[in-house]
Amino acid sequence: MTEFVTPDEMADRIPSGCKLGLAGDGNGASPGMIRYLIDRGLRDLHIVCAPIGGMQVDMLIGAGAVAAVETSAVSLGEAGGAPCFNRAVKSGSIRILDATCPAVFAGLTAAQKGVPFMPIRGILGSDILRNRMDWKVISNPFDENDKLVAVSAIQPDISLIHAAEADRFGNVRLGRRRELMLLAYASKQTFVTVERVSETSLLEDERMAAGVLPAMYVSAVTEFKNGAWPTGLYAEYPPDNAELARYAQLARTSEGLQEYLSGTRSAA
């Protein structure tokens, strides 16, 4: 049964050392909740990006909360490269599990289906395989001359998603963002921050139901207005490009990042 909690209570349920699944900027990212996690001094997180990371991943890295990142990319989009991520890669202070978008989706799909791996083809012959000892080149069981890559299952301990709306039963409207559905299905627990809570079941409308994550996959919900700021939330509000640019500038140094993190939590 989905629990309705405060932002503080939700943050308290995310422990150091867990495998944390995060959405991309503008597509379900929850920078507001990330600030709570940073305030709690979390460490040794293994971040799983679905399938790419942005500002919230960069903030966690800059705050020293991350031990490993499993992703196909980390970027601030139009604001440029992710400065804390780039510094960490250059210094070797975090472990990078390099992937492609299809490979991340394959690993999450394997976890969703309860199988140890999912076969794909696209990365055969690429340099990525040299650094992924957990992936194996295997033979098609129906044709031994046909090679495939077995991508190991990716199962986050907790996924954190921001959405526009939940209902009082714990169902969450994600719309057509199927990658968010997949992330929730693959995870042991899913925590969702939302703009608002509806008293009417989101599953009642046949036209909307296909884009609703059922409550059985949602562990906890907290109402968090503007929780996606400044990265934006699809169909709700656009990214605050000026704020993202300010972050990109300040986060170029550790001192600048600390100045940013000590500032305003959310949009007015």
GROMACS .gro file of C-alpha atoms in nm:
model
  268
    1MET     CA    1   0.000   0.000   0.000
    2THR     CA    2   0.129   0.343  -0.098
    3GLU     CA    3   0.221   0.568   0.194
    4PHE     CA    4   0.176   0.946   0.186
    5VAL     CA    5   0.467   1.113   0.361
    6THR     CA    6   0.636   1.450   0.400
    7PRO     CA    7   0.947   1.538   0.197
    8ASP     CA    8   1.156   1.497   0.512
    9GLU     CA    9   1.013   1.152   0.578
   10MET     CA   10   1.077   1.045   0.220
   11ALA     CA   11   1.436   1.164   0.233
   12ASP     CA   12   1.490   0.975   0.558
   13ARG     CA   13   1.392   0.651   0.381
   14ILE     CA   14   1.672   0.675   0.124
   15PRO     CA   15   1.989   0.533   0.284
   16SER     CA   16   2.356   0.574   0.205
   17GLY     CA   17   2.495   0.294  -0.009
   18CYS     CA   18   2.172   0.222  -0.195
   19LYS     CA   19   2.128   0.181  -0.570
   20LEU     CA   20   1.920   0.486  -0.663
   21GLY     CA   21   1.734   0.513  -0.994
   22LEU     CA   22   1.690   0.866  -1.131
   23ALA     CA   23   1.510   1.015  -1.432
   24GLY     CA   24   1.653   1.261  -1.680
   25ASP     CA   25   1.613   1.639  -1.660
   26GLY     CA   26   1.266   1.754  -1.762
   27ASN     CA   27   1.133   1.398  -1.772
   28GLY     CA   28   1.065   1.319  -1.409
   29ALA     CA   29   1.374   1.455  -1.235
   30SER     CA   30   1.326   1.568  -0.873
   31PRO     CA   31   1.605   1.818  -0.792
   32GLY     CA   32   1.405   1.942  -0.495
   33MET     CA   33   1.425   1.605  -0.323
   34ILE     CA   34   1.791   1.574  -0.415
   35ARG     CA   35   1.857   1.881  -0.201
   36TYR     CA   36   1.707   1.696   0.096
   37LEU     CA   37   1.935   1.399   0.032
   38ILE     CA   38   2.241   1.621   0.013
   39ASP     CA   39   2.144   1.791   0.340
   40ARG     CA   40   2.141   1.446   0.505
   41GLY     CA   41   2.499   1.377   0.402
   42LEU     CA   42   2.431   1.059   0.206
   43ARG     CA   43   2.736   0.869   0.078
   44ASP     CA   44   2.829   0.577  -0.148
   45LEU     CA   45   2.522   0.594  -0.371
   46HIS     CA   46   2.514   0.385  -0.688
   47ILE     CA   47   2.318   0.601  -0.933
   48VAL     CA   48   2.125   0.437  -1.216
   49CYS     CA   49   2.022   0.687  -1.483
   50ALA     CA   50   1.715   0.611  -1.691
   51PRO     CA   51   1.886   0.637  -1.930
   52ILE     CA   52   2.079   0.966  -1.894
   53GLY     CA   53   2.162   1.192  -1.600
   54GLY     CA   54   2.151   1.566  -1.556
   55MET     CA   55   2.153   1.828  -1.285
   56GLN     CA   56   2.039   1.608  -0.997
   57VAL     CA   57   2.312   1.352  -1.068
   58ASP     CA   58   2.571   1.628  -1.099
   59MET     CA   59   2.464   1.782  -0.767
   60LEU     CA   60   2.492   1.450  -0.585
   61ILE     CA   61   2.838   1.389  -0.729
   62GLY     CA   62   2.953   1.738  -0.634
   63ALA     CA   63   2.825   1.684  -0.280
   64GLY     CA   64   3.037   1.369  -0.244
   65ALA     CA   65   2.733   1.140  -0.223
   66VAL     CA   66   2.814   0.913  -0.519
   67ALA     CA   67   3.040   0.609  -0.550
   68ALA     CA   68   2.923   0.484  -0.892
   69VAL     CA   69   2.715   0.604  -1.188
   70GLU     CA   70   2.553   0.370  -1.439
   71THR     CA   71   2.450   0.580  -1.739
   72SER     CA   72   2.468   0.647  -2.110
   73ALA     CA   73   2.546   1.017  -2.050
   74VAL     CA   74   2.544   1.296  -1.792
   75SER     CA   75   2.482   1.645  -1.929
   76LEU     CA   76   2.313   1.974  -1.849
   77GLY     CA   77   2.176   1.995  -2.203
   78GLU     CA   78   2.177   2.348  -2.339
   79ALA     CA   79   2.359   2.466  -2.026
   80GLY     CA   80   2.659   2.255  -2.130
   81GLY     CA   81   2.855   1.974  -1.971
   82ALA     CA   82   2.795   1.850  -1.619
   83PRO     CA   83   3.089   2.008  -1.432
   84CYS     CA   84   3.091   1.795  -1.116
   85PHE     CA   85   3.055   1.475  -1.318
   86ASN     CA   86   3.337   1.580  -1.550
   87ARG     CA   87   3.569   1.657  -1.258
   88ALA     CA   88   3.490   1.324  -1.094
   89VAL     CA   89   3.559   1.131  -1.414
   90LYS     CA   90   3.893   1.306  -1.463
   91SER     CA   91   4.000   1.249  -1.102
   92GLY     CA   92   3.873   0.890  -1.091
   93SER     CA   93   3.679   0.963  -0.773
   94ILE     CA   94   3.369   0.777  -0.893
   95ARG     CA   95   3.319   0.450  -1.077
   96ILE     CA   96   3.162   0.485  -1.422
   97LEU     CA   97   2.954   0.198  -1.560
   98ASP     CA   98   2.937   0.315  -1.919
   99ALA     CA   99   2.633   0.213  -2.120
  100THR     CA  100   2.408   0.304  -2.410
  101CYS     CA  101   2.042   0.402  -2.381
  102PRO     CA  102   1.923   0.065  -2.522
  103ALA     CA  103   2.156  -0.121  -2.285
  104VAL     CA  104   2.019   0.063  -1.980
  105PHE     CA  105   1.665  -0.012  -2.093
  106ALA     CA  106   1.758  -0.377  -2.150
  107GLY     CA  107   1.900  -0.408  -1.798
  108LEU     CA  108   1.592  -0.249  -1.645
  109THR     CA  109   1.366  -0.471  -1.856
  110ALA     CA  110   1.549  -0.779  -1.729
  111ALA     CA  111   1.487  -0.667  -1.371
  112GLN     CA  112   1.121  -0.598  -1.449
  113LYS     CA  113   1.079  -0.949  -1.588
  114GLY     CA  114   1.273  -1.115  -1.308
  115VAL     CA  115   1.544  -1.262  -1.534
  116PRO     CA  116   1.921  -1.224  -1.490
  117PHE     CA  117   1.992  -1.062  -1.826
  118MET     CA  118   1.845  -0.932  -2.151
  119PRO     CA  119   2.013  -0.995  -2.490
  120ILE     CA  120   2.082  -0.707  -2.732
  121ARG     CA  121   2.296  -0.664  -3.045
  122GLY     CA  122   2.380  -0.297  -3.088
  123ILE     CA  123   2.697  -0.283  -2.877
  124LEU     CA  124   2.873  -0.579  -3.039
  125GLY     CA  125   3.219  -0.467  -3.146
  126SER     CA  126   3.212  -0.147  -2.938
  127ASP     CA  127   3.470  -0.035  -2.682
  128ILE     CA  128   3.202  -0.035  -2.413
  129LEU     CA  129   3.233  -0.412  -2.372
  130ARG     CA  130   3.597  -0.378  -2.266
  131ASN     CA  131   3.490  -0.206  -1.945
  132ARG     CA  132   3.173  -0.396  -1.862
  133MET     CA  133   3.281  -0.724  -1.710
  134ASP     CA  134   2.920  -0.782  -1.602
  135TRP     CA  135   2.810  -0.807  -1.967
  136LYS     CA  136   2.887  -1.118  -2.172
  137VAL     CA  137   2.895  -1.203  -2.541
  138ILE     CA  138   2.686  -1.517  -2.585
  139SER     CA  139   2.559  -1.735  -2.867
  140ASN     CA  140   2.200  -1.735  -2.979
  141PRO     CA  141   2.067  -2.068  -2.841
  142PHE     CA  142   1.896  -2.127  -3.175
  143ASP     CA  143   2.201  -2.041  -3.389
  144GLU     CA  144   2.546  -2.074  -3.232
  145ASN     CA  145   2.701  -1.856  -3.504
  146ASP     CA  146   2.479  -1.564  -3.408
  147LYS     CA  147   2.632  -1.355  -3.128
  148LEU     CA  148   2.449  -1.139  -2.877
  149VAL     CA  149   2.538  -0.933  -2.570
  150ALA     CA  150   2.381  -1.042  -2.242
  151VAL     CA  151   2.319  -0.721  -2.043
  152SER     CA  152   2.287  -0.799  -1.673
  153ALA     CA  153   1.968  -0.698  -1.492
  154ILE     CA  154   1.964  -0.350  -1.336
  155GLN     CA  155   1.747  -0.337  -1.024
  156PRO     CA  156   1.757  -0.012  -0.827
  157ASP     CA  157   1.686  -0.042  -0.456
  158ILE     CA  158   1.484   0.279  -0.485
  159SER     CA  159   1.377   0.490  -0.780
  160LEU     CA  160   1.294   0.859  -0.733
  161ILE     CA  161   1.054   1.024  -0.978
  162HIS     CA  162   0.878   1.358  -0.993
  163ALA     CA  163   0.535   1.365  -1.160
  164ALA     CA  164   0.252   1.607  -1.209
  165GLU     CA  165  -0.012   1.421  -1.016
  166ALA     CA  166  -0.097   1.131  -0.790
  167ASP     CA  167  -0.438   1.036  -0.658
  168ARG     CA  168  -0.523   0.962  -0.298
  169PHE     CA  169  -0.502   0.588  -0.374
  170GLY     CA  170  -0.133   0.613  -0.474
  171ASN     CA  171  -0.170   0.590  -0.853
  172VAL     CA  172   0.063   0.830  -1.037
  173ARG     CA  173   0.013   0.995  -1.376
  174LEU     CA  174   0.329   0.963  -1.584
  175GLY     CA  175   0.175   1.011  -1.928
  176ARG     CA  176   0.373   0.876  -2.221
  177ARG     CA  177   0.707   0.863  -2.035
  178ARG     CA  178   0.742   0.487  -2.062
  179GLU     CA  179   1.100   0.499  -1.936
  180LEU     CA  180   0.962   0.614  -1.600
  181MET     CA  181   0.719   0.323  -1.596
  182LEU     CA  182   1.005   0.086  -1.670
  183LEU     CA  183   1.220   0.237  -1.395
  184ALA     CA  184   0.940   0.187  -1.144
  185TYR     CA  185   0.870  -0.169  -1.257
  186ALA     CA  186   1.238  -0.261  -1.227
  187SER     CA  187   1.294  -0.112  -0.881
  188LYS     CA  188   1.243  -0.267  -0.540
  189GLN     CA  189   1.075   0.056  -0.425
  190THR     CA  190   0.956   0.367  -0.605
  191PHE     CA  191   0.927   0.706  -0.434
  192VAL     CA  192   0.736   0.979  -0.615
  193THR     CA  193   0.722   1.353  -0.554
  194VAL     CA  194   0.422   1.522  -0.715
  195GLU     CA  195   0.289   1.866  -0.789
  196ARG     CA  196  -0.055   1.781  -0.651
  197VAL     CA  197  -0.276   1.503  -0.517
  198SER     CA  198  -0.616   1.434  -0.668
  199GLU     CA  199  -0.916   1.302  -0.478
  200THR     CA  200  -1.040   1.125  -0.793
  201SER     CA  201  -0.885   0.795  -0.907
  202LEU     CA  202  -0.659   0.846  -1.206
  203LEU     CA  203  -0.751   0.500  -1.330
  204GLU     CA  204  -1.119   0.583  -1.374
  205ASP     CA  205  -1.071   0.763  -1.708
  206GLU     CA  206  -1.005   0.507  -1.982
  207ARG     CA  207  -0.828   0.771  -2.192
  208MET     CA  208  -0.581   0.845  -1.913
  209ALA     CA  209  -0.534   0.504  -1.751
  210ALA     CA  210  -0.264   0.381  -1.991
  211GLY     CA  211  -0.036   0.659  -1.872
  212VAL     CA  212  -0.089   0.592  -1.502
  213LEU     CA  213   0.155   0.400  -1.284
  214PRO     CA  214  -0.059   0.180  -1.059
  215ALA     CA  215  -0.027   0.222  -0.683
  216MET     CA  216   0.104  -0.134  -0.645
  217TYR     CA  217   0.436  -0.008  -0.789
  218VAL     CA  218   0.448   0.309  -0.576
  219SER     CA  219   0.595   0.281  -0.227
  220ALA     CA  220   0.558   0.642  -0.115
  221VAL     CA  221   0.427   0.975  -0.242
  222THR     CA  222   0.491   1.327  -0.118
  223GLU     CA  223   0.336   1.648  -0.243
  224PHE     CA  224   0.622   1.875  -0.353
  225LYS     CA  225   0.520   2.181  -0.551
  226ASN     CA  226   0.785   2.284  -0.808
  227GLY     CA  227   0.990   1.978  -0.714
  228ALA     CA  228   1.129   1.955  -1.068
  229TRP     CA  229   1.261   2.313  -1.066
  230PRO     CA  230   1.483   2.424  -1.233
  231THR     CA  231   1.493   2.130  -1.476
  232GLY     CA  232   1.125   2.158  -1.569
  233LEU     CA  233   0.846   1.905  -1.590
  234TYR     CA  234   0.688   1.788  -1.916
  235ALA     CA  235   0.339   1.931  -1.978
  236GLU     CA  236   0.360   2.137  -1.656
  237TYR     CA  237   0.634   2.400  -1.665
  238PRO     CA  238   0.947   2.457  -1.875
  239PRO     CA  239   1.303   2.447  -1.752
  240ASP     CA  240   1.441   2.762  -1.593
  241ASN     CA  241   1.729   2.807  -1.837
  242ALA     CA  242   1.872   3.106  -1.654
  243GLU     CA  243   1.892   2.907  -1.330
  244LEU     CA  244   2.045   2.608  -1.506
  245ALA     CA  245   2.307   2.836  -1.659
  246ARG     CA  246   2.377   2.985  -1.315
  247TYR     CA  247   2.424   2.635  -1.174
  248ALA     CA  248   2.653   2.536  -1.462
  249GLN     CA  249   2.869   2.843  -1.397
  250LEU     CA  250   2.892   2.804  -1.019
  251ALA     CA  251   2.944   2.427  -1.023
  252ARG     CA  252   3.266   2.465  -1.220
  253THR     CA  253   3.438   2.482  -0.881
  254SER     CA  254   3.372   2.303  -0.553
  255GLU     CA  255   3.341   2.641  -0.380
  256GLY     CA  256   3.087   2.757  -0.634
  257LEU     CA  257   2.884   2.441  -0.591
  258GLN     CA  258   2.870   2.494  -0.215
  259GLU     CA  259   2.754   2.850  -0.275
  260TYR     CA  260   2.478   2.719  -0.500
  261LEU     CA  261   2.369   2.446  -0.259
  262SER     CA  262   2.343   2.697   0.024
  263GLY     CA  263   2.099   2.907  -0.180
  264THR     CA  264   1.729   2.887  -0.258
  265ARG     CA  265   1.566   2.543  -0.258
  266SER     CA  266   1.299   2.605  -0.519
  267ALA     CA  267   1.135   2.858  -0.743
  268ALA     CA  268   0.929   3.126  -0.575
   0.00000   0.00000   0.00000
